[in-house]
Coordinates of C-alpha atoms in Angstrom, one line a residue:
R10 CA 0.0 0.0 0.0
V11 CA 2.8 2.4 0.8
L12 CA 4.5 1.8 -2.5
S13 CA 1.4 2.8 -4.3
L14 CA 0.7 6.0 -2.4
D15 CA -0.7 8.6 -4.8
L16 CA -2.4 12.0 -4.5
N17 CA -6.1 11.2 -4.0
K18 CA -8.4 12.9 -6.4
D19 CA -11.4 11.9 -4.4
R20 CA -10.4 13.2 -1.0
D21 CA -9.8 16.8 -0.1
V22 CA -8.8 18.4 3.2
E23 CA -10.9 21.5 3.8
R24 CA -8.7 24.6 3.3
I25 CA -8.8 26.8 6.3
H26 CA -5.2 28.1 6.7
G27 CA -4.3 31.3 4.9
C28 CA -0.6 30.7 5.4
G29 CA 1.8 27.8 5.3
I30 CA 1.3 24.7 7.4
N31 CA 4.2 23.8 9.7
S32 CA 3.0 20.9 11.7
L33 CA 0.5 18.0 11.5
D34 CA -0.4 15.4 14.1
I35 CA -2.9 12.5 14.0
E36 CA -4.1 11.3 17.4
P37 CA -2.9 7.8 18.2
V38 CA -6.0 6.5 19.9
E39 CA -8.4 6.2 16.9
G40 CA -6.3 7.7 14.2
R41 CA -9.3 9.8 13.3
Y42 CA -8.6 13.4 14.3
M43 CA -5.8 15.5 12.8
L44 CA -4.3 18.8 14.1
S45 CA -2.6 21.4 11.9
G46 CA -0.5 24.4 13.0
G47 CA 0.1 27.3 10.6
S48 CA 2.5 30.2 10.0
D49 CA -0.4 32.6 10.9
G50 CA -0.7 31.1 14.4
V51 CA -3.9 29.3 13.5
I52 CA -4.6 25.8 14.7
V53 CA -7.2 23.6 13.0
L54 CA -8.7 20.3 14.1
Y55 CA -9.9 18.0 11.3
D56 CA -12.1 14.8 11.3
L57 CA -10.6 12.4 8.7
E58 CA -13.6 10.0 8.9
N59 CA -15.7 9.7 5.8
F60 CA -19.3 10.0 7.0
S61 CA -20.8 10.4 3.5
R62 CA -19.8 6.9 2.6
K63 CA -19.2 8.3 -0.9
P64 CA -15.9 7.9 -2.7
C65 CA -15.5 11.6 -3.1
Y66 CA -15.5 13.6 0.2
T67 CA -13.8 16.4 2.1
C68 CA -12.2 16.0 5.5
K69 CA -14.0 18.7 7.4
A70 CA -12.5 21.1 10.0
V71 CA -14.3 20.3 13.2
C72 CA -13.1 23.5 14.9
S73 CA -10.2 26.0 14.8
I74 CA -8.4 28.4 16.9
G75 CA -8.4 31.3 14.5
R76 CA -7.1 34.9 14.5
S77 CA -10.1 36.1 16.4
H78 CA -9.7 33.6 19.3
P79 CA -8.5 35.4 22.4
D80 CA -5.8 32.8 23.1
V81 CA -4.6 32.3 19.6
H82 CA -0.8 32.2 19.1
K83 CA 0.6 35.6 18.1
Y84 CA 3.1 34.2 15.7
S85 CA 3.8 31.0 13.7
V86 CA 2.8 27.7 15.3
E87 CA 5.8 25.4 14.8
T88 CA 4.6 22.2 16.5
V89 CA 1.2 20.7 17.3
Q90 CA 0.8 17.4 19.2
W91 CA -2.1 15.4 20.7
Y92 CA -1.8 14.2 24.2
P93 CA -0.7 10.6 23.6
H94 CA -3.3 8.9 25.8
D95 CA -6.6 10.5 24.8
T96 CA -8.0 13.2 22.6
G97 CA -9.2 15.5 25.4
M98 CA -6.0 17.5 25.3
F99 CA -3.5 18.8 22.8
T100 CA -0.4 21.0 22.8
S101 CA 1.0 23.7 20.5
S102 CA 4.2 25.8 20.6
S103 CA 5.0 28.9 18.7
F104 CA 7.5 31.6 17.7
D105 CA 5.6 33.7 20.2
K106 CA 7.8 32.0 22.9
T107 CA 4.9 29.9 24.4
L108 CA 3.9 26.3 24.7
K109 CA 0.1 26.0 25.3
I110 CA -1.8 23.0 26.7
W111 CA -5.3 23.0 25.2
D112 CA -8.6 21.5 26.4
T113 CA -10.0 20.0 23.2
N114 CA -13.7 20.4 24.3
T115 CA -13.6 24.0 25.3
L116 CA -10.7 25.1 23.1
Q117 CA -9.3 27.0 26.1
P118 CA -5.7 26.8 27.3
A119 CA -5.4 24.7 30.5
D120 CA -1.8 25.9 30.9
V121 CA 0.7 28.1 29.2
F122 CA 4.5 27.9 29.5
H123 CA 6.6 31.0 28.7
F124 CA 10.2 30.9 27.4
D125 CA 12.9 33.5 26.8
G126 CA 13.1 32.7 23.1
T127 CA 11.4 31.3 20.0
V128 CA 10.1 27.8 20.4
Y129 CA 11.1 25.5 17.5
S130 CA 9.9 22.1 18.7
H131 CA 8.3 20.3 21.6
H132 CA 7.4 16.6 22.2
M133 CA 5.5 14.4 24.7
S134 CA 6.6 10.8 25.2
P135 CA 4.2 8.4 23.5
V136 CA 5.1 5.7 26.0
A137 CA 5.7 7.4 29.4
T138 CA 3.7 6.2 32.4
K139 CA 6.0 7.5 35.2
H140 CA 6.4 11.1 34.0
C141 CA 4.5 13.9 32.2
L142 CA 7.4 15.8 30.8
I143 CA 7.2 17.9 27.7
A144 CA 10.7 18.4 26.0
V145 CA 11.0 21.8 24.4
G146 CA 13.6 23.1 22.0
T147 CA 14.0 26.9 21.8
K148 CA 16.4 29.6 20.7
S149 CA 18.4 28.8 23.8
P150 CA 20.9 26.0 23.7
K151 CA 19.4 24.6 26.9
V152 CA 16.7 21.9 26.4
Q153 CA 13.8 22.6 28.7
L154 CA 11.6 19.9 30.3
C155 CA 8.2 21.1 31.4
D156 CA 6.2 19.1 33.8
L157 CA 2.5 18.8 33.0
K158 CA 1.7 17.7 36.6
S159 CA 3.4 20.6 38.4
G160 CA 2.9 23.2 35.6
S161 CA 6.5 24.3 35.9
C162 CA 9.7 23.9 33.9
S163 CA 11.3 21.3 36.1
H164 CA 14.6 20.6 34.5
I165 CA 17.1 21.8 32.0
L166 CA 19.5 19.8 29.9
Q167 CA 22.8 21.6 29.1
G168 CA 25.2 20.6 26.3
H169 CA 24.3 22.1 23.0
R170 CA 25.9 25.4 21.9
Q171 CA 23.2 26.8 19.7
E172 CA 19.5 26.7 19.4
V173 CA 17.6 23.4 19.7
L174 CA 15.6 22.8 16.5
A175 CA 14.1 19.4 17.1
V176 CA 13.3 17.1 20.1
S177 CA 12.0 13.6 20.2
W178 CA 11.3 11.1 23.0
S179 CA 12.2 7.5 22.4
P180 CA 9.1 5.3 21.6
R181 CA 10.9 2.5 23.5
H182 CA 12.3 4.0 26.7
E183 CA 10.3 6.6 28.5
Y184 CA 13.3 8.5 29.9
I185 CA 15.4 8.7 26.7
L186 CA 15.3 11.9 24.7
A187 CA 17.0 12.8 21.4
T188 CA 17.7 16.5 20.6
A189 CA 19.0 18.2 17.4
S190 CA 20.7 21.6 17.3
A191 CA 22.0 24.3 14.9
D192 CA 25.5 23.5 16.3
G193 CA 25.6 20.4 14.1
R194 CA 25.1 18.0 17.0
A195 CA 22.5 15.5 17.9
K196 CA 22.4 14.2 21.4
L197 CA 20.8 11.4 23.4
W198 CA 19.9 12.0 27.0
D199 CA 18.6 10.0 30.0
V200 CA 16.6 12.7 31.8
R201 CA 17.0 10.9 35.1
R202 CA 20.8 11.3 35.1
A203 CA 22.4 14.4 36.6
S204 CA 24.7 14.9 33.7
G205 CA 21.9 14.0 31.3
C206 CA 23.8 13.4 28.1
L207 CA 24.3 9.7 27.2
A208 CA 25.9 10.3 23.8
T209 CA 26.7 12.9 21.2
L210 CA 26.3 11.3 17.8
D211 CA 29.4 11.3 15.7
Q212 CA 29.1 10.8 11.9
H213 CA 32.6 9.4 11.8
N214 CA 32.1 6.9 14.6
G215 CA 35.2 8.1 16.3
E216 CA 37.4 7.5 13.2
K217 CA 38.0 11.0 11.9
S218 CA 39.7 10.9 8.5
R219 CA 42.9 12.8 8.3
T220 CA 41.7 14.9 5.4
S221 CA 38.5 16.1 7.1
S222 CA 38.4 19.4 8.9
E223 CA 35.0 18.9 10.5
A224 CA 34.5 19.4 14.2
V225 CA 34.7 16.3 16.3
N226 CA 31.4 14.6 17.3
T227 CA 29.1 16.3 14.8
A228 CA 26.1 14.5 13.4
H229 CA 26.0 16.7 10.3
N230 CA 28.2 19.4 8.7
G231 CA 25.4 21.9 9.1
R232 CA 22.4 22.6 11.3
V233 CA 20.6 19.4 12.5
N234 CA 16.9 20.3 12.0
G235 CA 15.0 17.0 12.0
L236 CA 14.8 13.9 14.2
C237 CA 12.6 10.8 13.9
Y238 CA 12.9 7.5 15.7
T239 CA 11.9 4.3 13.9
R240 CA 8.7 2.9 15.4
D241 CA 10.5 0.3 17.5
G242 CA 12.9 2.9 18.9
L243 CA 16.0 0.9 17.9
H244 CA 17.1 3.5 15.4
L245 CA 17.1 7.2 15.0
L246 CA 17.0 9.2 11.8
T247 CA 18.5 12.7 11.6
I248 CA 18.4 15.3 8.9
G249 CA 20.7 18.3 8.4
T250 CA 21.2 21.3 6.2
D251 CA 24.3 19.5 4.7
D252 CA 21.6 17.8 2.5
R253 CA 22.1 14.5 4.3
M254 CA 20.0 12.1 6.3
R255 CA 21.7 9.7 8.7
L256 CA 20.5 6.5 10.4
W257 CA 21.9 5.8 13.9
N258 CA 21.7 2.8 16.2
S259 CA 20.0 4.5 19.2
S260 CA 21.5 2.2 21.8
T261 CA 25.2 2.5 20.7
G262 CA 25.0 5.9 19.0
E263 CA 26.7 4.4 16.0
N264 CA 26.3 5.8 12.5
T265 CA 25.0 2.9 10.4
L266 CA 26.4 4.5 7.3
V267 CA 23.2 4.0 5.2
N268 CA 23.5 6.3 2.2
Y269 CA 20.3 8.1 1.1
G270 CA 22.1 10.3 -1.4
K271 CA 21.4 14.0 -1.4
V272 CA 18.4 14.8 0.7
C273 CA 17.6 18.4 -0.2
N274 CA 17.0 20.5 3.0
E275 CA 16.9 24.3 2.9
S276 CA 14.7 24.8 6.0
R277 CA 15.9 27.5 8.4
K278 CA 13.9 25.9 11.2
G279 CA 12.7 22.4 12.2
L280 CA 11.7 20.0 9.5
K281 CA 8.9 17.5 10.4
F282 CA 9.4 14.2 8.7
T283 CA 8.0 10.8 9.6
V284 CA 8.3 7.0 9.2
S285 CA 5.9 4.2 8.4
L286 CA 4.3 1.7 10.8
D287 CA 3.6 -2.0 10.3
C288 CA 5.4 -2.1 7.0
N289 CA 8.2 -4.3 5.7
P290 CA 10.4 -2.8 4.6
E291 CA 10.1 0.4 6.7
F292 CA 9.9 3.8 4.9
A293 CA 10.8 7.3 5.7
F294 CA 8.7 10.2 4.3
V295 CA 10.8 13.4 4.0
P296 CA 9.8 16.8 2.8
Y297 CA 12.0 17.5 -0.2
G298 CA 11.4 20.9 -1.8
S299 CA 7.8 20.9 -3.0
T300 CA 7.7 17.0 -3.0
I301 CA 7.8 14.3 -0.3
A302 CA 10.6 11.8 -0.9
V303 CA 9.9 8.2 0.2
Y304 CA 13.0 6.2 1.2
T305 CA 13.5 2.6 2.4
I306 CA 15.0 3.2 5.9
F307 CA 17.6 0.4 6.0
S308 CA 18.7 0.2 2.4
G309 CA 18.6 4.0 1.7
E310 CA 16.8 3.6 -1.6
L311 CA 14.8 6.5 -2.9
I312 CA 11.5 4.8 -3.9
T313 CA 9.6 7.8 -5.3
R314 CA 8.9 11.5 -4.8
L315 CA 5.2 12.4 -4.3
R316 CA 4.4 15.4 -6.4
G317 CA 1.3 17.6 -5.9
H318 CA 2.2 20.7 -3.8
Y319 CA 3.0 24.0 -5.4
S320 CA 5.4 25.2 -2.8
T321 CA 7.8 24.0 -0.1
V322 CA 6.5 21.1 2.0
D323 CA 7.3 21.5 5.8
C324 CA 5.6 18.5 7.4
C325 CA 4.0 15.2 6.8
V326 CA 2.3 12.6 9.1
F327 CA 1.5 8.9 8.6
Q328 CA -1.9 7.4 9.3
P329 CA -1.0 3.7 10.1
N330 CA -4.5 2.3 10.2
F331 CA -4.9 2.7 6.5
Q332 CA -1.3 3.3 5.5
E333 CA -2.1 6.9 4.4
L334 CA 0.0 10.0 4.4
Y335 CA -0.9 13.7 4.9
S336 CA 1.4 16.6 4.1
G337 CA 1.3 20.3 4.8
S338 CA 3.0 23.0 2.6
R339 CA 3.6 26.7 2.3
D340 CA 1.0 26.6 -0.5
C341 CA -1.6 26.6 2.4
N342 CA -2.8 23.1 1.4
I343 CA -3.0 19.8 3.2
L344 CA -2.9 16.9 0.8
A345 CA -4.0 13.3 1.3
W346 CA -1.9 10.5 -0.2
I347 CA -3.8 7.3 -0.4
P348 CA -2.7 3.9 -1.6
A349 CA -4.0 3.5 -5.2
L350 CA -6.2 0.5 -5.7
R351 CA -4.6 -2.2 -7.8
E352 CA -6.1 -3.1 -11.1
A353 CA -8.1 -6.3 -11.0
I354 CA -6.2 -9.4 -12.1
P355 CA -8.1 -11.9 -14.3
D356 CA -9.2 -15.0 -12.4
D357 CA -7.2 -17.4 -14.4
S358 CA -3.8 -15.8 -13.5
S359 CA -2.3 -16.9 -10.3
E360 CA -0.2 -14.7 -8.1
K361 CA 2.9 -16.6 -9.2
S362 CA 2.4 -15.6 -12.8
L363 CA 2.2 -11.9 -11.9
S364 CA 4.8 -10.3 -14.1
R365 CA 7.6 -8.7 -12.2
Q366 CA 6.8 -5.3 -13.6
H367 CA 3.7 -5.2 -11.3
L368 CA 5.9 -5.2 -8.3
N369 CA 8.1 -2.4 -7.0
P370 CA 11.6 -3.7 -6.3
A371 CA 11.2 -3.0 -2.6
Y372 CA 8.5 -5.7 -2.5
E373 CA 10.7 -8.5 -3.7
D374 CA 12.4 -9.7 -0.6
A375 CA 9.3 -9.4 1.7
W376 CA 6.8 -10.8 -0.8
S377 CA 5.0 -13.9 0.2
S378 CA 2.3 -15.8 -1.6
S379 CA 1.6 -17.9 1.5
E380 CA -1.6 -16.9 3.2
D381 CA -0.4 -18.4 6.5
E382 CA 2.4 -15.9 6.7
G383 CA 0.4 -12.9 5.9

């Protein structure tokens, strides 16, 4: 299904934003409601369900926090995220130096955290049961940890030298956090430890070539502005303005040296990319100019580039229940990418006689005609 993703002519997402879309998030409980955050400070909540039962339909905006709302963000919303455990709450952070915790039912902020600088990114752990910490990356090199329970910024992680552009909790270990900075470094932290930092990822794995003049222990030769764990938490993808994507072993911090080729990245701020779930092989979906590039994570193969936006794509989010993808762009549009239905195969042809041209090369290893295995 992922290999046949295509722009869906039958499904629209209602256009509400008057400016670019920076962040999308689909709630993990039902996979039905999607948040979007825009450069105009507006937040929109969409229902992705098709009530009409017709093939052509529009995903409607249920509600929005628009410019006239008393608590709307003053500047660009950079990150939106649902509370991982239910849809009664969501979070947003903005260039207006705030992180807001919203009550979904009343659309009123239940809490507001204020920072000294622009907020680039925030993240709540999808698996935490023992803490309610929100990691926040701001213009300051210090990573802030805000406690939802106490309503205060409880903790600071020090080690970066420039602004923190992306933060992501491990989906495997609730106290492990990854951070990415404009200083070219990506770090792994255990937030229970006094020193905090477990590892600073080194693209050379400690073996610096004599010819290279790069600083030691950099993940990229440029700003690191995107982070994404694989779904099992065993690996971490980073993206930098050196037009590279790297895959790291998240327990050893080792660069796995998978080569994705040139991954064009001119973003001056955080780039929101995502990975597939329940797929073999696993895929990464990466904004690439006005397209979304689809890579196989472990072999580095560029499978395709999804074309449909008119301007730079800044974010995309994967809907695992139906293997769908949604992307947000500076063209103010959210596009739905849906697996194209396969053409019917005549009854007399068995699966084995399917000509190879029907299959994308990425299918070949994992393909099984046995019903027991599937």
